[in-house]
Short mmCIF file of C-alpha atoms and ligand atoms in Angstrom, two decimals:
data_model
loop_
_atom_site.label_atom_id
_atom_site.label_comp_id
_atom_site.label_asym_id
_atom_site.label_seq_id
_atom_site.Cartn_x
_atom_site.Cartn_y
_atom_site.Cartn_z
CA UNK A 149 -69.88 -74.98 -16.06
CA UNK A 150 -66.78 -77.57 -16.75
CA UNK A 151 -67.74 -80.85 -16.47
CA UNK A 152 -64.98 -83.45 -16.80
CA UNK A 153 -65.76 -87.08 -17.42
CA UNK A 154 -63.83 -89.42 -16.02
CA UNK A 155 -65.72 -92.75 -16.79
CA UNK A 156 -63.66 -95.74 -17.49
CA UNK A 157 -61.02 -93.83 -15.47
CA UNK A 158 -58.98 -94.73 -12.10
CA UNK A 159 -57.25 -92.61 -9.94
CA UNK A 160 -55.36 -92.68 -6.95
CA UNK A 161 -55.76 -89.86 -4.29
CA UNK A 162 -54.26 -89.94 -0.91
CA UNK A 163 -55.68 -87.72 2.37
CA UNK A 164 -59.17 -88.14 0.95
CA UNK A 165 -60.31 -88.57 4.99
CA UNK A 166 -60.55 -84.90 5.14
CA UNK A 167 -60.07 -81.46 2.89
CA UNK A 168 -58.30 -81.16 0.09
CA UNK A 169 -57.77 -84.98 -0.68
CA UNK A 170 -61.26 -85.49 0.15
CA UNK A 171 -62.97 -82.98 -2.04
CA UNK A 172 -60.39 -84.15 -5.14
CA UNK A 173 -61.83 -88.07 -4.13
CA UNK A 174 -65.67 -86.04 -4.12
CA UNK A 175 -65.01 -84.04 -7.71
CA UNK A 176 -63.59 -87.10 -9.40
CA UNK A 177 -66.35 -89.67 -8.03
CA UNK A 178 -69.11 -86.73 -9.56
CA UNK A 179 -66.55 -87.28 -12.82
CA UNK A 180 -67.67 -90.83 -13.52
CA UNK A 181 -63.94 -91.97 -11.91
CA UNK A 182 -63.02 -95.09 -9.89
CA UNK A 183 -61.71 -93.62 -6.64
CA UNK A 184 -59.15 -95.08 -4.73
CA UNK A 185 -58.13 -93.25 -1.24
CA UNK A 186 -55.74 -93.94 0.81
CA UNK A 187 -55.25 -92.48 4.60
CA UNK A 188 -54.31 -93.22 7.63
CA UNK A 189 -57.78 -92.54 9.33
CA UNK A 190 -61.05 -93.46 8.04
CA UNK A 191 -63.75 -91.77 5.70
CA UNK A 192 -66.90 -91.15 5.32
CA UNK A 193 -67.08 -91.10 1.39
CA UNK A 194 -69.42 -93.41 0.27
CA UNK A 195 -70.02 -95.06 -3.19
CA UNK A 196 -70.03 -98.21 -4.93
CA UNK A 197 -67.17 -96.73 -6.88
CA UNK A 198 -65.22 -95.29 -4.13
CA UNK A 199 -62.62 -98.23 -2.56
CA UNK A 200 -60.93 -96.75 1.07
CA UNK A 201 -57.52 -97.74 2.26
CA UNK A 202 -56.17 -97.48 5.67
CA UNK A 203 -52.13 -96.63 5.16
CA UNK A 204 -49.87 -94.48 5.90
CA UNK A 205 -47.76 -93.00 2.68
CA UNK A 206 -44.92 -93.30 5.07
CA UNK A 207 -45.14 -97.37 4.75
CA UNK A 208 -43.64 -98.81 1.52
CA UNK A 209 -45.07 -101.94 2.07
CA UNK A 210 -48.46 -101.24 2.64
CA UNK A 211 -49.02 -99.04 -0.37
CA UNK A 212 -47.15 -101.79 -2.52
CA UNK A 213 -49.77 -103.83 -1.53
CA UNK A 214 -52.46 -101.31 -2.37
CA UNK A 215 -50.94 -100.59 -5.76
CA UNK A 216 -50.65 -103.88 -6.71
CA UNK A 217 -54.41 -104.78 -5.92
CA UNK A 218 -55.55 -101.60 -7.96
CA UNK A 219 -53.84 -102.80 -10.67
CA UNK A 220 -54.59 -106.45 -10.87
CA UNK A 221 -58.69 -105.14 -10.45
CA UNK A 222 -58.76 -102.40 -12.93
CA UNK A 223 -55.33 -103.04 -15.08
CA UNK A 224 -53.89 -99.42 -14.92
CA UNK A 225 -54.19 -96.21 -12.77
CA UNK A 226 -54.79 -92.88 -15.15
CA UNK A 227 -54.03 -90.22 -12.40
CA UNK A 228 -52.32 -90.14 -8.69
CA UNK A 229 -53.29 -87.38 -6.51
CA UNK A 230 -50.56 -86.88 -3.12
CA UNK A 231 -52.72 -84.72 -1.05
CA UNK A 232 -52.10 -86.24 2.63
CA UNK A 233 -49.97 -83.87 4.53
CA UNK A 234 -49.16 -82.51 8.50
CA UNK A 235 -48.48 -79.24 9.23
CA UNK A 236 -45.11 -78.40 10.89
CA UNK A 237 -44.05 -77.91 14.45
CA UNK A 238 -44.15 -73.85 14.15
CA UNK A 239 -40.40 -73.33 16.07
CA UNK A 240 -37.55 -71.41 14.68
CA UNK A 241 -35.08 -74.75 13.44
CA UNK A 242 -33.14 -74.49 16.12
CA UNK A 243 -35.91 -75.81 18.68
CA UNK A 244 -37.32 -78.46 16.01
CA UNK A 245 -36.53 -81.65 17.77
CA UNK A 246 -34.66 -84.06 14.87
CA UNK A 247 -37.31 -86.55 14.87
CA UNK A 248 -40.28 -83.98 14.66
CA UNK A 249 -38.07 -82.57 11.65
CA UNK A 250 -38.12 -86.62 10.24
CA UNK A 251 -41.60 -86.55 10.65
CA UNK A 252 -42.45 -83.73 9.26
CA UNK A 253 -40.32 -84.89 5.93
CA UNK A 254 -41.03 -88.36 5.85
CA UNK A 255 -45.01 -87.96 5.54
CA UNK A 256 -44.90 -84.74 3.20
CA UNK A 257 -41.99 -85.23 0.85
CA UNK A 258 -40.90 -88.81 1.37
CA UNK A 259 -45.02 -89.96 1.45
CA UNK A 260 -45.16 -87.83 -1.79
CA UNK A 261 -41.91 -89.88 -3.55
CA UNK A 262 -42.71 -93.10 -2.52
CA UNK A 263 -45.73 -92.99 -3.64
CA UNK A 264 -45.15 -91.38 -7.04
CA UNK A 265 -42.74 -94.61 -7.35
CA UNK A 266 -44.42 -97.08 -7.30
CA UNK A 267 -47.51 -96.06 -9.12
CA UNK A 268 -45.08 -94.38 -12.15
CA UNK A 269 -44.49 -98.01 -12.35
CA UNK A 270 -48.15 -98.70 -13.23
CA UNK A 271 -48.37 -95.61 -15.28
CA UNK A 272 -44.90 -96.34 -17.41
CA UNK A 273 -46.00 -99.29 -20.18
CA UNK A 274 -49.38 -97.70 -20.71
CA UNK A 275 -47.32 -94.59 -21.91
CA UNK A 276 -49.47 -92.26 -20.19
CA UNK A 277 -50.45 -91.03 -16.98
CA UNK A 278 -50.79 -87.97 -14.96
CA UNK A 279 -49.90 -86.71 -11.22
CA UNK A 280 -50.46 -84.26 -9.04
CA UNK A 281 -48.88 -83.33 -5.71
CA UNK A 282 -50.47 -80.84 -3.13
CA UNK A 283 -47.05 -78.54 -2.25
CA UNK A 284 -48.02 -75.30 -0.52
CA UNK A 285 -47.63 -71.52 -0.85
CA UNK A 286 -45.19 -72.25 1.90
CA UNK A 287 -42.79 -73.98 -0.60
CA UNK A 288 -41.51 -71.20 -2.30
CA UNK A 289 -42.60 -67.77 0.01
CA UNK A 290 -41.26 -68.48 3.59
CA UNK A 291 -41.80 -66.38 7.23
CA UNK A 292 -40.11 -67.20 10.27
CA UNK A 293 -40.96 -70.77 12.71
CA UNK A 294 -41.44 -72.99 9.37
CA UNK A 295 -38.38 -74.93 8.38
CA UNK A 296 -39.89 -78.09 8.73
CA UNK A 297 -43.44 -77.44 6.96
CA UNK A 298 -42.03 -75.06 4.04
CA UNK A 299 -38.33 -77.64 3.11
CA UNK A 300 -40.95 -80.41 3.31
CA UNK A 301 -43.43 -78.67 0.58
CA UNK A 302 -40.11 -76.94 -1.13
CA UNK A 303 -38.72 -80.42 -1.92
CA UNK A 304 -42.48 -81.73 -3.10
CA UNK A 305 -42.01 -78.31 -5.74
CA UNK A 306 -38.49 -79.66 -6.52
CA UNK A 307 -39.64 -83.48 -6.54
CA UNK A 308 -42.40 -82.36 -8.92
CA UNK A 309 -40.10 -80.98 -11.45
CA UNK A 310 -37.70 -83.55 -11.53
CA UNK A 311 -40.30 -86.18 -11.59
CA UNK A 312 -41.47 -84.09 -14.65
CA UNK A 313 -38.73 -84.61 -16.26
CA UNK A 314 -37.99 -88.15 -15.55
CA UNK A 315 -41.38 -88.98 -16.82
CA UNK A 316 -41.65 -87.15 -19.63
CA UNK A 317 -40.49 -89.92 -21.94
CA UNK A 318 -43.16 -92.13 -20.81
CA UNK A 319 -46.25 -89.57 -21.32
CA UNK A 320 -46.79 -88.49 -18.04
CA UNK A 321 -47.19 -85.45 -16.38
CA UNK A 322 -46.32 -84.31 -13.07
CA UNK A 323 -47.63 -80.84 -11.90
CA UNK A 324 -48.49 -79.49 -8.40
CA UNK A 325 -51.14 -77.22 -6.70
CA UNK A 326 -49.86 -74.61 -4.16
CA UNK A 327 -52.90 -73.74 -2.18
CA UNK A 328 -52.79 -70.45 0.15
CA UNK A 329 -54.64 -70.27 2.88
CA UNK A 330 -57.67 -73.15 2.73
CA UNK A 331 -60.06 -73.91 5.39
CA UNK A 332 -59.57 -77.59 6.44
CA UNK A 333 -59.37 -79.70 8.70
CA UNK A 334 -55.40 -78.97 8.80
CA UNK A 335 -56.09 -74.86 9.79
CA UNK A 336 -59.64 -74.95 11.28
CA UNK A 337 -58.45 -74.68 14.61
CA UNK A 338 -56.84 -71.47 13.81
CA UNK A 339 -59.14 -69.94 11.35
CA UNK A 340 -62.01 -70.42 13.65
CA UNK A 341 -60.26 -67.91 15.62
CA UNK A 342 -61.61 -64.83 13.91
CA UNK A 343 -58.66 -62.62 14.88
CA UNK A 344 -56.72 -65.04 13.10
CA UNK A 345 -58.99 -65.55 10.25
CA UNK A 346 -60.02 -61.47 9.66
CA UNK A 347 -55.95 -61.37 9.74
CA UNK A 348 -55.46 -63.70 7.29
CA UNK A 349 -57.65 -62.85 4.54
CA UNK A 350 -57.09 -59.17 4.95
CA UNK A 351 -53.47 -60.60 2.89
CA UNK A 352 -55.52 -62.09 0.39
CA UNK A 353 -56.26 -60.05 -2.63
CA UNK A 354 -59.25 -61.86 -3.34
CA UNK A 355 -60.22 -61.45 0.48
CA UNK A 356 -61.44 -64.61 1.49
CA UNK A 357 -59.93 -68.21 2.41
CA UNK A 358 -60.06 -70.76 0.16
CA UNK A 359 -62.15 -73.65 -0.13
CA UNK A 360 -61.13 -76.98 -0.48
CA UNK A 361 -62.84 -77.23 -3.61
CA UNK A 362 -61.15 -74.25 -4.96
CA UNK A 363 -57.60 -76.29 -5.41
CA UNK A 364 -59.75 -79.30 -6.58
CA UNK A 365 -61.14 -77.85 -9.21
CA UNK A 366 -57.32 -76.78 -10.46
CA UNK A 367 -56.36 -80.46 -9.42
CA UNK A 368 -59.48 -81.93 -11.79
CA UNK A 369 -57.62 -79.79 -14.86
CA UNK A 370 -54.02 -81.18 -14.11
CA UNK A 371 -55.37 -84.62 -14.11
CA UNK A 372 -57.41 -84.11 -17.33
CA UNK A 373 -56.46 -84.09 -20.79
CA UNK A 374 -56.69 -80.02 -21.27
CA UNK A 375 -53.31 -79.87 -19.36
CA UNK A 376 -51.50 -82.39 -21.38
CA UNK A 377 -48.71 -79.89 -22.40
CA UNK A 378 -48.45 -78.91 -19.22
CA UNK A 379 -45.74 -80.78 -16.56
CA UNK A 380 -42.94 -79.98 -13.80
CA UNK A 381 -44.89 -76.72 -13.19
CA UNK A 382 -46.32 -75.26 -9.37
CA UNK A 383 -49.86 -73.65 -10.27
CA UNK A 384 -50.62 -71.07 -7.04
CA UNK A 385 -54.17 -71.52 -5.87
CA UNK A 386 -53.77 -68.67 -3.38
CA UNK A 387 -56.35 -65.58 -4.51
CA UNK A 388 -53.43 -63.88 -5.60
CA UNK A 389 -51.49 -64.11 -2.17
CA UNK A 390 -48.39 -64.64 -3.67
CA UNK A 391 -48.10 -61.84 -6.16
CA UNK A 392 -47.71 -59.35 -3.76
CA UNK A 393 -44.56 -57.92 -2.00
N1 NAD B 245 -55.21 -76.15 4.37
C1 NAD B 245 -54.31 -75.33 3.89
O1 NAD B 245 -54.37 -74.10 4.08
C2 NAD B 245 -53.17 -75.86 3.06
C3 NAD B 245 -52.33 -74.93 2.43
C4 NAD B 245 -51.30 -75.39 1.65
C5 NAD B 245 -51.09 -76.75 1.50
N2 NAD B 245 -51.90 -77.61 2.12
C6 NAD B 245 -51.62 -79.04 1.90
O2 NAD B 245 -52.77 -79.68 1.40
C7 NAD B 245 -52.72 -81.05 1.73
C8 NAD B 245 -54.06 -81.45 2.32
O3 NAD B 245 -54.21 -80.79 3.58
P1 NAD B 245 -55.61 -80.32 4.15
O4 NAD B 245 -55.52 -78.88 4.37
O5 NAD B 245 -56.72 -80.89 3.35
O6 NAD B 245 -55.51 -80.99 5.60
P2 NAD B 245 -56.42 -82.06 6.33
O7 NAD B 245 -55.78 -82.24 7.66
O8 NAD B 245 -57.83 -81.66 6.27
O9 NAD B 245 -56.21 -83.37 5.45
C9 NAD B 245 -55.00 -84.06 5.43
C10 NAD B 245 -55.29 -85.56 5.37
O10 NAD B 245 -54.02 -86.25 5.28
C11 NAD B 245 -54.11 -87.39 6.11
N3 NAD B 245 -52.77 -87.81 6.53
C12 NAD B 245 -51.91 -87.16 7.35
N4 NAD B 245 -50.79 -87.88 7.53
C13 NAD B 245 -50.94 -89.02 6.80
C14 NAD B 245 -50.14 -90.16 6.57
N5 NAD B 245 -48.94 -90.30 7.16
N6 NAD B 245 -50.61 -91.13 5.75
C15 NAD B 245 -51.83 -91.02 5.17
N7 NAD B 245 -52.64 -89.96 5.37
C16 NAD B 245 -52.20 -88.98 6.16
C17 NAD B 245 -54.95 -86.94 7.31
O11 NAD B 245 -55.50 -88.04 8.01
C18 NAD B 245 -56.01 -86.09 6.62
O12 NAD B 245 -57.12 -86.84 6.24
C19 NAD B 245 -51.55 -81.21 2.70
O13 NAD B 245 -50.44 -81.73 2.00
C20 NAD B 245 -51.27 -79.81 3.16
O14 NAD B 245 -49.93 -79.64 3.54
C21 NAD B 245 -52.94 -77.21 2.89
#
């Protein structure tokens, strides 16, 4: 077993109310790490080291003001995690109302830049740094009634890359996680539906859905130091969904 040790460390990790973001805010906590979450509801993580924010990654301001606090507490920030997301409105385009399509973009890709901004900041005279951003299967391997979600998580692939590159001068790396099909609280609805669920991991080559620990675990790598020559890159975390035709 990999353990990673994280003492001394402080990371950022937004969505950590529920799934994904959550279980990366559990796995780093375990690590030794100095958590801080940020989400628009509330959690139920609870440690001396674990510090919860109420924000949305849409508003500038308030995660200034987060940022800012981190850093005048603990100095620096060693890894940012952008794992908040919403799903999409599941319409062809052409019945995607414009401001459900501004929603939709603001919270996944816009949530994901702005908050990648301000904390590169932080990141940029320590000369070092890592981030990670939660993009989707759905960024890059597309069926119908998805515009919204899958341009949302295609720009977080592109953002990722060009943030890579950006970055790369100052020492930090910028990779992101495209999970397949993950029960959460994002899909439970729908996978408690066994129709749905049998359906869906009958096109999974490893034939079962993923756990939200599953893209964790790639997420604790990509903020640790075994990935250091490692940026601008999508890592699937699908059980082999997208390989096939
Ligand atoms: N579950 C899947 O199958 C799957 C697949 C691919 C990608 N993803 C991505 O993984 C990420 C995590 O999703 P999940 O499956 O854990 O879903 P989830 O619904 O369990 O968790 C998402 C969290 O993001 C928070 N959030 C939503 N909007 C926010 C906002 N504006 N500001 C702050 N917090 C906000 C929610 O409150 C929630 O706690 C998302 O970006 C999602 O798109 C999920």
């Amino acid at each position: 077993m990999i353990v990673f040790e994280n003492k001394d460390k402080v990371f950022v990790v937004t969505g950590t109310a529920s799934g994904i973001g959550k279980s990366c805010a559990e796995q780093l906590l375990k690590s030794g790490a100095r958590v801080i979450g940020i989400d628009k509801a509330d959690s139920d993580l609870k440690c001396d080291s674990y510090e919860h924010h109420i924000a949305s990654v849409t508003d500038e301001n308030a995660l200034r003001k987060i940022i800012d606090g981190v850093i005048s507490n603990y100095g620096k920030i060693d890894g940012l995690v952008n794992a908040a997301g919403i799903w999409g409105n599941s319409k062809p385009f052409y019945d995607v109302e414009t401001s459900d399509w501004e929603k939709i973009i603001s919270v996944n890709l816009t949530g994901t830049y702005l908050l990648s901004k301000i904390v590169s900041y932080a990141m940029m005279p320590c000369r070092k740094g890592k981030i990670v951003n939660i993009s989707c299967l759905r960024g890059t391997i597309f069926r119908n009634n998805m515009t919204d979600y899958a341009s949302s998580k295609g720009g977080v692939v592109a953002l990722t890359s060009t943030m890579a590159l950006d970055l790369a001068p100052f020492n930090i790396q910028v990779n992101s996680v495209a999970p397949g099909f993950i029960y959460t609280g994002m899909t439970k609805n729908s996978f408690d539906n066994e129709e749905v669920r049998k359906a869906s991991e009958a096109l999974i080559p490893e034939g079962r859905l993923g756990r939200p620990e599953d893209i964790s675990n790639v997420v604790m790598f990509l903020l640790s130091e075994l990935s250091d020559y490692m940026t601008g890159t999508n890592v699937y975390v699908d059980g082999g969904y997208h390989i096939q035709k």
